[in-house]
Coordinates of N, CA and C in Angstrom, one line a residue:
M5 N -53.4 -16.5 -67.9 CA -54.3 -16.5 -66.7 C -55.1 -15.2 -66.7
K6 N -56.4 -15.4 -66.4 CA -57.3 -14.2 -66.5 C -58.2 -14.2 -65.2
A7 N -58.8 -13.0 -65.0 CA -59.7 -12.9 -63.8 C -61.0 -12.2 -64.3
T8 N -62.0 -12.3 -63.5 CA -63.2 -11.6 -63.7 C -63.4 -10.4 -62.7
P9 N -62.7 -9.3 -63.0 CA -62.7 -8.2 -62.0 C -64.0 -7.4 -61.9
L10 N -64.9 -7.5 -62.9 CA -66.1 -6.7 -63.0 C -67.3 -7.5 -62.5
Q11 N -67.1 -8.7 -61.9 CA -68.2 -9.5 -61.5 C -69.2 -8.8 -60.5
S12 N -68.6 -8.0 -59.6 CA -69.5 -7.4 -58.6 C -70.2 -6.1 -59.0
Y13 N -70.0 -5.7 -60.3 CA -70.6 -4.5 -60.7 C -72.0 -4.7 -61.4
N14 N -72.9 -3.8 -61.2 CA -74.2 -3.9 -61.9 C -74.1 -3.3 -63.3
Q15 N -75.3 -3.3 -64.0 CA -75.3 -2.9 -65.4 C -75.0 -1.5 -65.6
S16 N -75.4 -0.6 -64.7 CA -75.1 0.8 -64.8 C -73.6 1.1 -64.6
E17 N -73.0 0.4 -63.8 CA -71.5 0.5 -63.6 C -70.7 0.0 -64.8
I18 N -71.2 -1.1 -65.3 CA -70.6 -1.7 -66.6 C -70.7 -0.7 -67.7
S19 N -71.9 0.0 -67.8 CA -72.1 1.0 -68.8 C -71.1 2.2 -68.6
L20 N -70.9 2.5 -67.4 CA -70.0 3.6 -67.1 C -68.5 3.2 -67.5
I21 N -68.2 2.0 -67.3 CA -66.9 1.5 -67.7 C -66.8 1.5 -69.2
Q22 N -67.8 1.0 -69.9 CA -67.8 1.0 -71.4 C -67.6 2.4 -71.9
D23 N -68.4 3.4 -71.3 CA -68.2 4.8 -71.7 C -66.8 5.3 -71.5
A24 N -66.3 5.0 -70.3 CA -64.9 5.4 -70.0 C -63.9 4.9 -71.0
L25 N -64.0 3.6 -71.3 CA -63.1 3.0 -72.3 C -63.2 3.7 -73.7
R26 N -64.5 4.0 -74.1 CA -64.7 4.6 -75.4 C -64.0 6.0 -75.4
I27 N -64.2 6.8 -74.3 CA -63.6 8.1 -74.2 C -62.1 8.0 -74.2
Y28 N -61.6 7.0 -73.4 CA -60.1 6.8 -73.2 C -59.5 6.5 -74.6
M29 N -60.1 5.6 -75.4 CA -59.6 5.3 -76.7 C -59.3 6.5 -77.5
G30 N -60.1 7.5 -77.4 CA -59.9 8.7 -78.2 C -58.8 9.6 -77.7
S31 N -58.3 9.3 -76.5 CA -57.3 10.2 -76.0 C -55.8 9.6 -76.0
V32 N -55.7 8.4 -76.6 CA -54.4 7.8 -76.7 C -54.0 7.6 -78.1
P33 N -52.7 7.3 -78.4 CA -52.3 7.1 -79.8 C -53.0 5.9 -80.4
I34 N -53.1 5.8 -81.7 CA -53.9 4.8 -82.4 C -53.4 3.4 -82.1
T35 N -52.1 3.2 -81.9 CA -51.7 1.8 -81.6 C -52.2 1.4 -80.2
A36 N -52.2 2.3 -79.3 CA -52.7 1.9 -77.9 C -54.2 1.8 -78.0
A37 N -54.9 2.6 -78.8 CA -56.3 2.5 -78.9 C -56.8 1.2 -79.5
R38 N -56.0 0.6 -80.4 CA -56.3 -0.7 -80.9 C -56.3 -1.8 -79.9
I39 N -55.3 -1.7 -79.0 CA -55.3 -2.7 -77.9 C -56.4 -2.5 -76.9
I40 N -56.7 -1.2 -76.6 CA -57.8 -0.9 -75.7 C -59.2 -1.3 -76.3
L41 N -59.3 -1.2 -77.7 CA -60.5 -1.6 -78.4 C -60.8 -3.1 -78.1
T42 N -59.8 -4.0 -78.0 CA -60.1 -5.4 -77.7 C -60.7 -5.6 -76.4
D43 N -60.2 -4.8 -75.4 CA -60.8 -4.9 -74.0 C -62.2 -4.3 -74.0
Y44 N -62.4 -3.2 -74.8 CA -63.8 -2.6 -74.9 C -64.8 -3.6 -75.5
I45 N -64.4 -4.3 -76.6 CA -65.3 -5.3 -77.2 C -65.6 -6.4 -76.2
K46 N -64.6 -6.8 -75.5 CA -64.8 -7.9 -74.5 C -65.9 -7.5 -73.5
V47 N -65.7 -6.2 -72.9 CA -66.7 -5.7 -71.9 C -68.0 -5.6 -72.6
M48 N -68.1 -5.1 -73.8 CA -69.4 -5.0 -74.5 C -70.1 -6.3 -74.6
K49 N -69.4 -7.3 -75.0 CA -70.0 -8.7 -75.2 C -70.3 -9.4 -74.0
K50 N -69.4 -9.4 -73.0 CA -69.6 -10.2 -71.8 C -70.1 -9.5 -70.6
G51 N -70.1 -8.2 -70.6 CA -70.5 -7.4 -69.4 C -69.7 -7.7 -68.2
N52 N -70.4 -8.0 -67.0 CA -69.6 -8.2 -65.8 C -69.0 -9.6 -65.7
Q53 N -69.2 -10.4 -66.7 CA -68.6 -11.7 -66.7 C -67.3 -11.8 -67.6
V54 N -66.9 -10.6 -68.0 CA -65.7 -10.5 -68.9 C -64.5 -11.0 -68.1
Q55 N -63.6 -11.7 -68.9 CA -62.3 -12.2 -68.3 C -61.2 -11.3 -68.9
L56 N -60.5 -10.7 -68.0 CA -59.4 -9.8 -68.4 C -58.1 -10.2 -67.8
D57 N -57.0 -9.8 -68.4 CA -55.7 -10.0 -67.9 C -55.3 -8.7 -67.2
G58 N -54.1 -8.6 -66.7 CA -53.6 -7.4 -65.9 C -53.7 -6.2 -66.8
M59 N -53.3 -6.3 -68.1 CA -53.3 -5.1 -68.9 C -54.7 -4.6 -69.2
G60 N -55.7 -5.5 -69.3 CA -57.1 -5.1 -69.5 C -57.6 -4.3 -68.3
M61 N -57.2 -4.8 -67.1 CA -57.6 -4.1 -65.9 C -57.0 -2.8 -65.8
E62 N -55.7 -2.7 -66.2 CA -55.0 -1.4 -66.2 C -55.7 -0.4 -67.2
H63 N -56.1 -0.9 -68.3 CA -56.8 0.0 -69.3 C -58.1 0.6 -68.6
I64 N -58.8 -0.3 -67.9 CA -60.1 0.2 -67.3 C -59.7 1.2 -66.2
Y65 N -58.7 0.9 -65.4 CA -58.3 1.8 -64.4 C -58.0 3.2 -64.9
Y66 N -57.2 3.3 -66.0 CA -56.8 4.6 -66.5 C -58.0 5.2 -67.2
A67 N -58.9 4.4 -67.8 CA -60.1 5.0 -68.5 C -61.0 5.6 -67.5
L68 N -61.1 5.0 -66.3 CA -62.0 5.5 -65.3 C -61.4 6.8 -64.7
L69 N -60.1 6.9 -64.6 CA -59.4 8.1 -64.1 C -59.6 9.2 -65.1
V70 N -59.5 9.0 -66.4 CA -59.7 10.0 -67.4 C -61.2 10.5 -67.4
K71 N -62.1 9.5 -67.2 CA -63.5 9.8 -67.1 C -63.8 10.7 -65.9
S72 N -63.2 10.4 -64.8 CA -63.5 11.2 -63.6 C -62.9 12.6 -63.7
N73 N -61.7 12.7 -64.4 CA -61.2 14.0 -64.6 C -62.0 14.9 -65.5
K74 N -62.6 14.2 -66.5 CA -63.5 15.0 -67.4 C -64.8 15.4 -66.7
M75 N -65.3 14.5 -65.8 CA -66.5 14.8 -65.1 C -66.2 15.9 -64.1
A76 N -65.0 15.9 -63.5 CA -64.6 17.0 -62.5 C -64.6 18.3 -63.2
S77 N -64.1 18.4 -64.4 CA -64.0 19.6 -65.2 C -65.3 20.1 -65.7
A78 N -66.3 19.2 -65.8 CA -67.6 19.6 -66.3 C -68.4 20.1 -65.1
S79 N -69.2 21.1 -65.3 CA -69.9 21.7 -64.2 C -71.2 20.9 -63.8
E80 N -71.7 20.0 -64.7 CA -72.9 19.3 -64.3 C -72.7 18.1 -63.4
S81 N -71.5 17.7 -63.3 CA -71.2 16.5 -62.4 C -70.9 16.9 -61.0
S82 N -71.5 16.2 -60.1 CA -71.3 16.5 -58.6 C -70.0 15.9 -58.1
H83 N -69.6 16.4 -57.0 CA -68.3 15.9 -56.4 C -68.5 14.4 -56.0
L84 N -69.7 14.0 -55.6 CA -69.9 12.7 -55.2 C -69.8 11.7 -56.4
E85 N -70.3 12.1 -57.5 CA -70.2 11.3 -58.7 C -68.8 11.0 -59.1
V86 N -68.0 12.1 -59.1 CA -66.6 12.0 -59.4 C -65.9 11.1 -58.5
Q87 N -66.2 11.2 -57.2 CA -65.5 10.4 -56.2 C -65.9 8.9 -56.4
E88 N -67.1 8.6 -56.8 CA -67.6 7.2 -57.0 C -66.8 6.6 -58.2
V89 N -66.6 7.4 -59.2 CA -65.8 6.9 -60.4 C -64.4 6.6 -60.0
R90 N -63.8 7.5 -59.2 CA -62.4 7.4 -58.8 C -62.3 6.2 -57.8
K91 N -63.4 5.9 -57.0 CA -63.4 4.8 -56.1 C -63.4 3.5 -56.9
M92 N -64.2 3.5 -58.0 CA -64.3 2.3 -58.9 C -62.9 2.0 -59.5
A93 N -62.2 3.1 -59.9 CA -60.9 3.0 -60.5 C -59.9 2.4 -59.5
Q94 N -60.0 2.8 -58.3 CA -59.1 2.2 -57.2 C -59.4 0.8 -56.9
E95 N -60.7 0.4 -57.0 CA -61.1 -1.0 -56.8 C -60.5 -1.9 -57.9
I96 N -60.6 -1.4 -59.1 CA -60.0 -2.1 -60.3 C -58.5 -2.3 -60.1
R97 N -57.9 -1.2 -59.7 CA -56.4 -1.2 -59.5 C -56.0 -2.2 -58.4
K98 N -56.8 -2.3 -57.3 CA -56.5 -3.3 -56.3 C -56.7 -4.7 -56.8
K99 N -57.7 -4.9 -57.6 CA -58.0 -6.2 -58.1 C -56.8 -6.6 -59.1
R100 N -56.3 -5.7 -59.9 CA -55.2 -6.0 -60.8 C -54.0 -6.3 -60.0
I101 N -53.7 -5.6 -59.0 CA -52.5 -5.9 -58.2 C -52.6 -7.2 -57.5
H102 N -53.7 -7.6 -57.0 CA -53.9 -8.9 -56.4 C -53.8 -10.0 -57.4
F103 N -54.4 -9.8 -58.6 CA -54.3 -10.8 -59.6 C -52.9 -11.0 -60.0
Q104 N -52.1 -9.9 -60.2 CA -50.8 -10.1 -60.7 C -49.9 -10.7 -59.6
Q105 N -50.1 -10.4 -58.4 CA -49.3 -11.0 -57.3 C -49.6 -12.5 -57.2
T106 N -50.9 -12.8 -57.3 CA -51.3 -14.2 -57.3 C -50.7 -15.0 -58.4
F107 N -50.8 -14.4 -59.6 CA -50.3 -15.1 -60.8 C -48.8 -15.3 -60.7
Y108 N -48.1 -14.3 -60.2 CA -46.6 -14.4 -60.1 C -46.2 -15.5 -59.1
K109 N -46.9 -15.5 -58.0 CA -46.6 -16.6 -57.0 C -46.9 -18.0 -57.6
T110 N -48.0 -18.1 -58.3 CA -48.3 -19.4 -58.9 C -47.3 -19.8 -60.0
Y111 N -46.9 -18.8 -60.8 CA -45.9 -19.0 -61.8 C -44.6 -19.4 -61.2
M112 N -44.1 -18.7 -60.2 CA -42.9 -19.0 -59.6 C -42.8 -20.4 -58.9
L113 N -44.0 -20.8 -58.3 CA -44.0 -22.1 -57.7 C -43.9 -23.2 -58.8
N114 N -44.5 -23.0 -59.9 CA -44.5 -24.0 -61.0 C -43.2 -24.0 -61.8
E115 N -42.5 -22.9 -61.8 CA -41.2 -22.8 -62.6 C -40.1 -23.4 -61.8
D116 N -39.4 -24.2 -62.5 CA -38.2 -24.9 -62.0 C -37.0 -23.8 -62.0
Y117 N -36.5 -23.5 -60.8 CA -35.5 -22.4 -60.8 C -34.2 -22.8 -61.5
R118 N -34.0 -24.1 -61.7 CA -32.8 -24.6 -62.4 C -33.0 -24.7 -63.9
S119 N -34.1 -24.4 -64.4 CA -34.3 -24.5 -65.8 C -33.7 -23.4 -66.6
N120 N -33.4 -23.5 -67.8 CA -32.8 -22.5 -68.6 C -33.9 -21.8 -69.5
S121 N -35.0 -21.5 -68.9 CA -36.1 -20.9 -69.7 C -36.0 -19.4 -69.8
I122 N -35.1 -18.8 -69.1 CA -34.9 -17.4 -69.2 C -33.8 -17.0 -70.2

């Protein structure tokens, strides 16, 4: 199950997310960077119509936090710009939580509690 969490973002916000993912890939171990790379490619190809799972949304959330921290430490970024990036990160986080709760409820309703699937 996937969601389109970036649907409400314009092209400049999508570019910011792409930049954040690119920067974030360089700050994690190579095995994690490979997984993040798949989400980066999806965002590059599909833009705001990209379909992501919970892990992809989590990657974007952490990427935006890393980007905002780097912006905060740089003197050329204003406090308002940093706050906007952090606000975007929180929006993505809320969408991920909603997505996962909805998916879990749907899964549990469809799963027969008497089955031996676990």
